[in-house]
GROMACS .gro file of C-alpha atoms in nm:
model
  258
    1UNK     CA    1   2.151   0.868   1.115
    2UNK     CA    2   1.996   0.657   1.397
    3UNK     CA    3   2.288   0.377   1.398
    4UNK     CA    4   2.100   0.140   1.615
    5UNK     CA    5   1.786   0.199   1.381
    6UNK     CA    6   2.013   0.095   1.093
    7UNK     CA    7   2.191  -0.200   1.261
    8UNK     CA    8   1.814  -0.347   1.289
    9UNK     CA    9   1.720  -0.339   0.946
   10UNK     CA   10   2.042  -0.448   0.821
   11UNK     CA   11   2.035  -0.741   1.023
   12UNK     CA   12   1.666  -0.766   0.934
   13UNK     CA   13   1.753  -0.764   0.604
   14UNK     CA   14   2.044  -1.034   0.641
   15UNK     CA   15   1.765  -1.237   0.833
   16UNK     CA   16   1.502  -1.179   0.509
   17UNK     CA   17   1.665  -1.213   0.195
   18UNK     CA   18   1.935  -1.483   0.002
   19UNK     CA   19   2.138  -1.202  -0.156
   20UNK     CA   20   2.124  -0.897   0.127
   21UNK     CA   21   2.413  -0.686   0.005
   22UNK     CA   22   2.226  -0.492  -0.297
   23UNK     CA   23   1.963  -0.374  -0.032
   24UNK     CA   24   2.212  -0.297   0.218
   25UNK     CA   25   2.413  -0.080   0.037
   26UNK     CA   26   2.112   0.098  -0.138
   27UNK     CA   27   1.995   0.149   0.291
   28UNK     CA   28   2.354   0.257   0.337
   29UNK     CA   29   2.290   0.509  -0.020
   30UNK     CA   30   2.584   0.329  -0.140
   31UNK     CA   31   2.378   0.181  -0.444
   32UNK     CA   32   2.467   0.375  -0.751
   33UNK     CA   33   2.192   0.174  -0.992
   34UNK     CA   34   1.943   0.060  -1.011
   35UNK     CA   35   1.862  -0.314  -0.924
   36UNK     CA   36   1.727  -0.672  -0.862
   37UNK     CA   37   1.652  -0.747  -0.474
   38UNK     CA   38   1.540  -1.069  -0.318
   39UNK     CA   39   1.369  -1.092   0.002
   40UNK     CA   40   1.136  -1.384   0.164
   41UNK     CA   41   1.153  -1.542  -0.200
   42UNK     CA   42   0.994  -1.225  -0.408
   43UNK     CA   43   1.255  -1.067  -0.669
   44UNK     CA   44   1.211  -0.742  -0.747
   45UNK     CA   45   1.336  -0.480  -0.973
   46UNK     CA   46   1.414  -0.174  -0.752
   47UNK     CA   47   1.557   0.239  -0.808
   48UNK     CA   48   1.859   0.315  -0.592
   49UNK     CA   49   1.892   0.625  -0.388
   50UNK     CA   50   1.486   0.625  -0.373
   51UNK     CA   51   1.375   0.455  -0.048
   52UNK     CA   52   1.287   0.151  -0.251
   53UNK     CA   53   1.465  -0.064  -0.001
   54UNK     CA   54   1.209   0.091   0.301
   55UNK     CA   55   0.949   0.021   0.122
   56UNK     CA   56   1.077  -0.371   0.094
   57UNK     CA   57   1.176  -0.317   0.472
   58UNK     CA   58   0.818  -0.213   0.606
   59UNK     CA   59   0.635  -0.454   0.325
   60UNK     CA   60   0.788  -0.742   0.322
   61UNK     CA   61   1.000  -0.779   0.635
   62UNK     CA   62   0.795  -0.633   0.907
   63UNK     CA   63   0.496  -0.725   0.719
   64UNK     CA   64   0.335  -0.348   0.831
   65UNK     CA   65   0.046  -0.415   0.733
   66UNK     CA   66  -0.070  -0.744   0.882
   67UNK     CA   67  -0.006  -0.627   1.265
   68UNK     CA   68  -0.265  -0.580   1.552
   69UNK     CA   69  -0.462  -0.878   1.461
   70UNK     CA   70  -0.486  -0.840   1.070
   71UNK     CA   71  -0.438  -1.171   0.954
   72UNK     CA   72  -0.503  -1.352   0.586
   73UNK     CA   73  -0.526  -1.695   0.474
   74UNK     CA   74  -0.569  -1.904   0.154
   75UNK     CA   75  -0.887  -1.812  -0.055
   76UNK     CA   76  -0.911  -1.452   0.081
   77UNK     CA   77  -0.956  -1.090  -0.136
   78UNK     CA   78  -0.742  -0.830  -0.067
   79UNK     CA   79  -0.809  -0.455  -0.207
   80UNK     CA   80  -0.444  -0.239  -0.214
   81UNK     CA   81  -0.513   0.067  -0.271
   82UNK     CA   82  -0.156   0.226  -0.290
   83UNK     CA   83   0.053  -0.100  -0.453
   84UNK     CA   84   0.362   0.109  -0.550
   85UNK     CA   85   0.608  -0.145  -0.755
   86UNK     CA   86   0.410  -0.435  -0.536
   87UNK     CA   87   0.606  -0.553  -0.187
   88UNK     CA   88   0.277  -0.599  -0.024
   89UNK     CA   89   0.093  -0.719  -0.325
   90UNK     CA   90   0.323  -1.004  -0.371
   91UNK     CA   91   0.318  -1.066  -0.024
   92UNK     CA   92  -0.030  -1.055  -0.020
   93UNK     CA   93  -0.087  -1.265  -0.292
   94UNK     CA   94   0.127  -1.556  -0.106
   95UNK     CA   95  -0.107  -1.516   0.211
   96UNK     CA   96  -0.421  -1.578   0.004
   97UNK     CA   97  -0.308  -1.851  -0.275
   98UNK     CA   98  -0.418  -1.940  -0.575
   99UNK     CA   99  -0.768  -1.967  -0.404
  100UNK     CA  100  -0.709  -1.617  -0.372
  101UNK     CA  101  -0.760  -1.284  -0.519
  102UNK     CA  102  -0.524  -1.001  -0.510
  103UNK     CA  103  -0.685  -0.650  -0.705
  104UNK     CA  104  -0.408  -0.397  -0.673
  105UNK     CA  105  -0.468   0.000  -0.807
  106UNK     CA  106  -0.156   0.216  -0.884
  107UNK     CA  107  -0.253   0.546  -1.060
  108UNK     CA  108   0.143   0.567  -1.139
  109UNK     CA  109   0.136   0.497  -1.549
  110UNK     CA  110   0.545   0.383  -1.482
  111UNK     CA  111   0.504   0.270  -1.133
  112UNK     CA  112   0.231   0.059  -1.293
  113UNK     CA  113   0.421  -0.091  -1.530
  114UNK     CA  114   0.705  -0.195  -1.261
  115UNK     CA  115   0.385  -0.298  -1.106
  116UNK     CA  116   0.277  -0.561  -1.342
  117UNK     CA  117   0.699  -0.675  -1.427
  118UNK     CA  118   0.713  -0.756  -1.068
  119UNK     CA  119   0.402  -0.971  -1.059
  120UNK     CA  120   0.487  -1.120  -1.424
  121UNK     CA  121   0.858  -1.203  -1.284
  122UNK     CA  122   0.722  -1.332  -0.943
  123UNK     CA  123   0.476  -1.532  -1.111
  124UNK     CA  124   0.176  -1.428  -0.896
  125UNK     CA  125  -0.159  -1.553  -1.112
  126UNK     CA  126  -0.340  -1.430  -0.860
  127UNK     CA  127  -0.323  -1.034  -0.919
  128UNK     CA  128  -0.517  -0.827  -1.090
  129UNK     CA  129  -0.353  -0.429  -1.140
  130UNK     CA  130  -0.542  -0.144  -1.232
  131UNK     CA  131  -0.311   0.165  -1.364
  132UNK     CA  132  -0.592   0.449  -1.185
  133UNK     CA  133  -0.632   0.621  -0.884
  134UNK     CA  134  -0.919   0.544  -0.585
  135UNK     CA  135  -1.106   0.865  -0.497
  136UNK     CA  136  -1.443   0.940  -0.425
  137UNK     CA  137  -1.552   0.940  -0.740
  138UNK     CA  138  -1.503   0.828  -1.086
  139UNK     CA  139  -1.332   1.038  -1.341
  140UNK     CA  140  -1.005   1.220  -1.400
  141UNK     CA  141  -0.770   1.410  -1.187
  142UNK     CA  142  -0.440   1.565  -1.160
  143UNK     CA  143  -0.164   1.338  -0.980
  144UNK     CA  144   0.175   1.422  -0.863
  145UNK     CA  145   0.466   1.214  -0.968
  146UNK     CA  146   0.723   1.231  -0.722
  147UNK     CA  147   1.124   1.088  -0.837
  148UNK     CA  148   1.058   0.873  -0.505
  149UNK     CA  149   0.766   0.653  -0.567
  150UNK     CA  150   0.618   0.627  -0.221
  151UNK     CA  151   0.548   1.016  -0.242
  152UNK     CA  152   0.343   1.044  -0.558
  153UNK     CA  153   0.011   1.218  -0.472
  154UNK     CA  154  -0.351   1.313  -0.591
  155UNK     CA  155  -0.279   1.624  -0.281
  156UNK     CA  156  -0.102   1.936  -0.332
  157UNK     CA  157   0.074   1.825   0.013
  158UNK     CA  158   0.127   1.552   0.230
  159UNK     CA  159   0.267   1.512   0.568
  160UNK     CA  160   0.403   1.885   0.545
  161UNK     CA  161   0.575   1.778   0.195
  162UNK     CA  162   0.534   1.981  -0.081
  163UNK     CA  163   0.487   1.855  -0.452
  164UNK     CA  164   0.867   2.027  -0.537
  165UNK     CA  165   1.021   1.843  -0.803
  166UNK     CA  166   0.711   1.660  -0.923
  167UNK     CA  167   0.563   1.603  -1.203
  168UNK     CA  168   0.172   1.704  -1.276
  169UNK     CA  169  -0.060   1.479  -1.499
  170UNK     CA  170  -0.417   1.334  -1.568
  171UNK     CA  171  -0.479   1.020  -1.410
  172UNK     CA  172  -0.810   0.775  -1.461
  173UNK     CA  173  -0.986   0.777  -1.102
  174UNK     CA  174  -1.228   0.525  -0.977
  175UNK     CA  175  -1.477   0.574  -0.689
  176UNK     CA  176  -1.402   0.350  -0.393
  177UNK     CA  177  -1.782   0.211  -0.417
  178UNK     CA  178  -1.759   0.157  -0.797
  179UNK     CA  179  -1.486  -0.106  -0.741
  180UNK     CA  180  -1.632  -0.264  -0.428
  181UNK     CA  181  -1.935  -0.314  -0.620
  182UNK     CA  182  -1.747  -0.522  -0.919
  183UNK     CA  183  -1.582  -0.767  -0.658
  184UNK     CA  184  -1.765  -1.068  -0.591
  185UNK     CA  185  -1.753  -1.187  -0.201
  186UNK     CA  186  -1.622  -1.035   0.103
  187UNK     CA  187  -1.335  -0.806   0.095
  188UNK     CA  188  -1.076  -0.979   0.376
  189UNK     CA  189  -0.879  -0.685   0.399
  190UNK     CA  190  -0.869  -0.307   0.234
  191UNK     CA  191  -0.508  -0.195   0.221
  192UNK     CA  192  -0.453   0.158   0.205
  193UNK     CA  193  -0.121   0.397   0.107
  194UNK     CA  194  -0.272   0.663  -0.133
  195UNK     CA  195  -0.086   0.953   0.071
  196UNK     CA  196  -0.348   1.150   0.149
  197UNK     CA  197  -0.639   1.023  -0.083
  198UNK     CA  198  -0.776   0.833   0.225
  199UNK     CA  199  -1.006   1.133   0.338
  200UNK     CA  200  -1.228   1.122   0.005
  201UNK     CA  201  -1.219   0.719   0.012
  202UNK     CA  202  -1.339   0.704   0.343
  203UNK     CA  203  -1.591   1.005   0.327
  204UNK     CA  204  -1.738   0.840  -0.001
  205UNK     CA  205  -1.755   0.506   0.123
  206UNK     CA  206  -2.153   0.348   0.132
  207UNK     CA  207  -2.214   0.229   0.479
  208UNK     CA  208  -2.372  -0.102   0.318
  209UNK     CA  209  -2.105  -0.148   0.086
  210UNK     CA  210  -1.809  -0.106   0.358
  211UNK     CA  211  -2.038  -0.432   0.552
  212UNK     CA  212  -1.866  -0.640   0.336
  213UNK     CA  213  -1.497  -0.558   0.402
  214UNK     CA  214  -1.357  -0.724   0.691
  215UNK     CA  215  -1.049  -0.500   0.797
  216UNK     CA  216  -0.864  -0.243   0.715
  217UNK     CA  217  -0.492  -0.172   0.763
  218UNK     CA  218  -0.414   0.212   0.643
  219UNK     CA  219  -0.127   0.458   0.695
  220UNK     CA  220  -0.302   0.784   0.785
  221UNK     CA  221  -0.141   1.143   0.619
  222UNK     CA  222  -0.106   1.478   0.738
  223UNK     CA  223  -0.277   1.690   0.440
  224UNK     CA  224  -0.409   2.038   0.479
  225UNK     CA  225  -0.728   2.129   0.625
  226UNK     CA  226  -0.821   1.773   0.810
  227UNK     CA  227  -0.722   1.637   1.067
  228UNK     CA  228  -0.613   1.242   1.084
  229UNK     CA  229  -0.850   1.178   1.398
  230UNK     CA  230  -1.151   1.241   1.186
  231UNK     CA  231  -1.032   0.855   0.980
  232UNK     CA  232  -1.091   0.739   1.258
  233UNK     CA  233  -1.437   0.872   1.313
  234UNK     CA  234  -1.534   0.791   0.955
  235UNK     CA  235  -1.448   0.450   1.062
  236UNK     CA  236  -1.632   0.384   1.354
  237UNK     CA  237  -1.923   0.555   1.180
  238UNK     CA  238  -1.935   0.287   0.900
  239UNK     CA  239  -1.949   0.021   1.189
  240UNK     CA  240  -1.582  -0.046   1.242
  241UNK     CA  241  -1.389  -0.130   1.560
  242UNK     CA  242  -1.050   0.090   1.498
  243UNK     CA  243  -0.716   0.040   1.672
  244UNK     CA  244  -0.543   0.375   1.685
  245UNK     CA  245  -0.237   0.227   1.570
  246UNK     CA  246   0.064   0.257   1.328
  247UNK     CA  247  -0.038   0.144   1.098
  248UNK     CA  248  -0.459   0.227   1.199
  249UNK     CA  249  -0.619  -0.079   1.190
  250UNK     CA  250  -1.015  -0.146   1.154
  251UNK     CA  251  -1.224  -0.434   1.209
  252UNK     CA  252  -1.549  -0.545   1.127
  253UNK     CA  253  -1.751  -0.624   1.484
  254UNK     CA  254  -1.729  -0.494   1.832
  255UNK     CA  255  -1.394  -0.644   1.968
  256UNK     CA  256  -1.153  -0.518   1.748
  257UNK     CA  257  -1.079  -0.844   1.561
  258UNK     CA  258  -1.210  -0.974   1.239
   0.00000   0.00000   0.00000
């Protein structure tokens, strides 16, 4: 354990939420069941012993995601691709407002439905959640359901992490440029946590279509036979300006900003 690590994100956590000790004690694996968290003025309904409280942590509290110049404001739409039980979705959604537009995809079928109580008990009108996966193409494919949600999978491995203990089944998949194509507007920012799916999206995407997102904020996965440098050649190949960071960030225009 990396005590000064720890002390951090307890005290962010102190710093974050109203009622800190659930989370803290689930960080500290001292959380027997599951339960409700509050943080920044999102509840959610959370599984102990599962990393649930990271995911909170990197969402909601370090807000991940919108660092290295991603930004939102009111009115935007956000794409996540990856929503999990929804930390940056609800963040996300309070960014943008009700002018907004939030379209979340979480190929999960349970996941999915903590997906949509989260929103429901947040009260985010601004959401929309679809329960399939985003590939490069549209159809069905296996998925991996993982006992921690933040490792389910369309791969057979991620980040040197085999599929043990998972759980194989059918999932609906949607092409990457059959969904941009239903949005009206320009896409303010395309989140991305699919562990490992973001090869195919990225290979798939249409050069025209990818004109009218503005950035990109994506955690990049080890999977077998590619190599993560090559997201960032896809990117700069659709026209992007990428910053090589954690998490890789892309922009639309030549100096690295949106």
């Amino acid at each position: 354990m990396d005590v000064k690590a720890k002390v951090v994100q307890v005290t962010s956590i102190y710093r974050a939420s109203s009622d800190p000790i659930p989370l803290v004690l689930d960080l500290l694996r001292l959380k027997r069941n599951n339960y409700v968290a509050e943080c920044k003025g999102f509840k959610f309904e959370l599984k102990a012993k599962c990393g649930e409280w990271y995911t909170i942590f990197e969402n909601l509290i370090q807000e991940d995601y919108l660092k290295h110049g991603v930004s939102l404001s009111k009115g935007d739409i956000v794409l996540d691709i990856g929503a999990n039980f929804g930390a940056f979705t609800a963040l996300a959604s309070a960014k943008v407002g009700q002018t907004g537009k939030v379209i979340a995809f979480e190929p999960d079928p349970l996941i999915h439905q903590r997906l949509n109580q989260n929103i429901n008990f947040n009260g985010l009108g601004n959401v929309i959640t679809f329960n399939e996966a985003v590939s490069g193409k549209d159809g069905e494919m296996s998925f991996f359901v993982h006992p921690k949600s933040a490792f389910s999978t369309l791969m057979d491995s991620v980040d040197q992490r085999g599929n043990s203990g998972a759980t194989q089944i059918k999932v609906k998949s949607r092409s990457i440029n059959s969904i941009i194509s239903n949005i009206d507007g320009e896409i303010s920012l395309l989140k991305i946590d699919c562990e490992g799916s973001e090869y195919s999206i990225l290979e798939s995407l249409d050069k025209d279509l990818s004109s009218r997102i503005k950035q990109i904020s994506m955690e990049v996965h080890k999977v077998p036979n590619r190599k993560e440098e090559e997201i960032s050649a896809m990117l700069r190949k659709l026209g992007f300006t990428v910053n090589d960071s954690f998490p890789l960030t892309a922009f639309r225009g030549e100096d690295g900003r949106a």
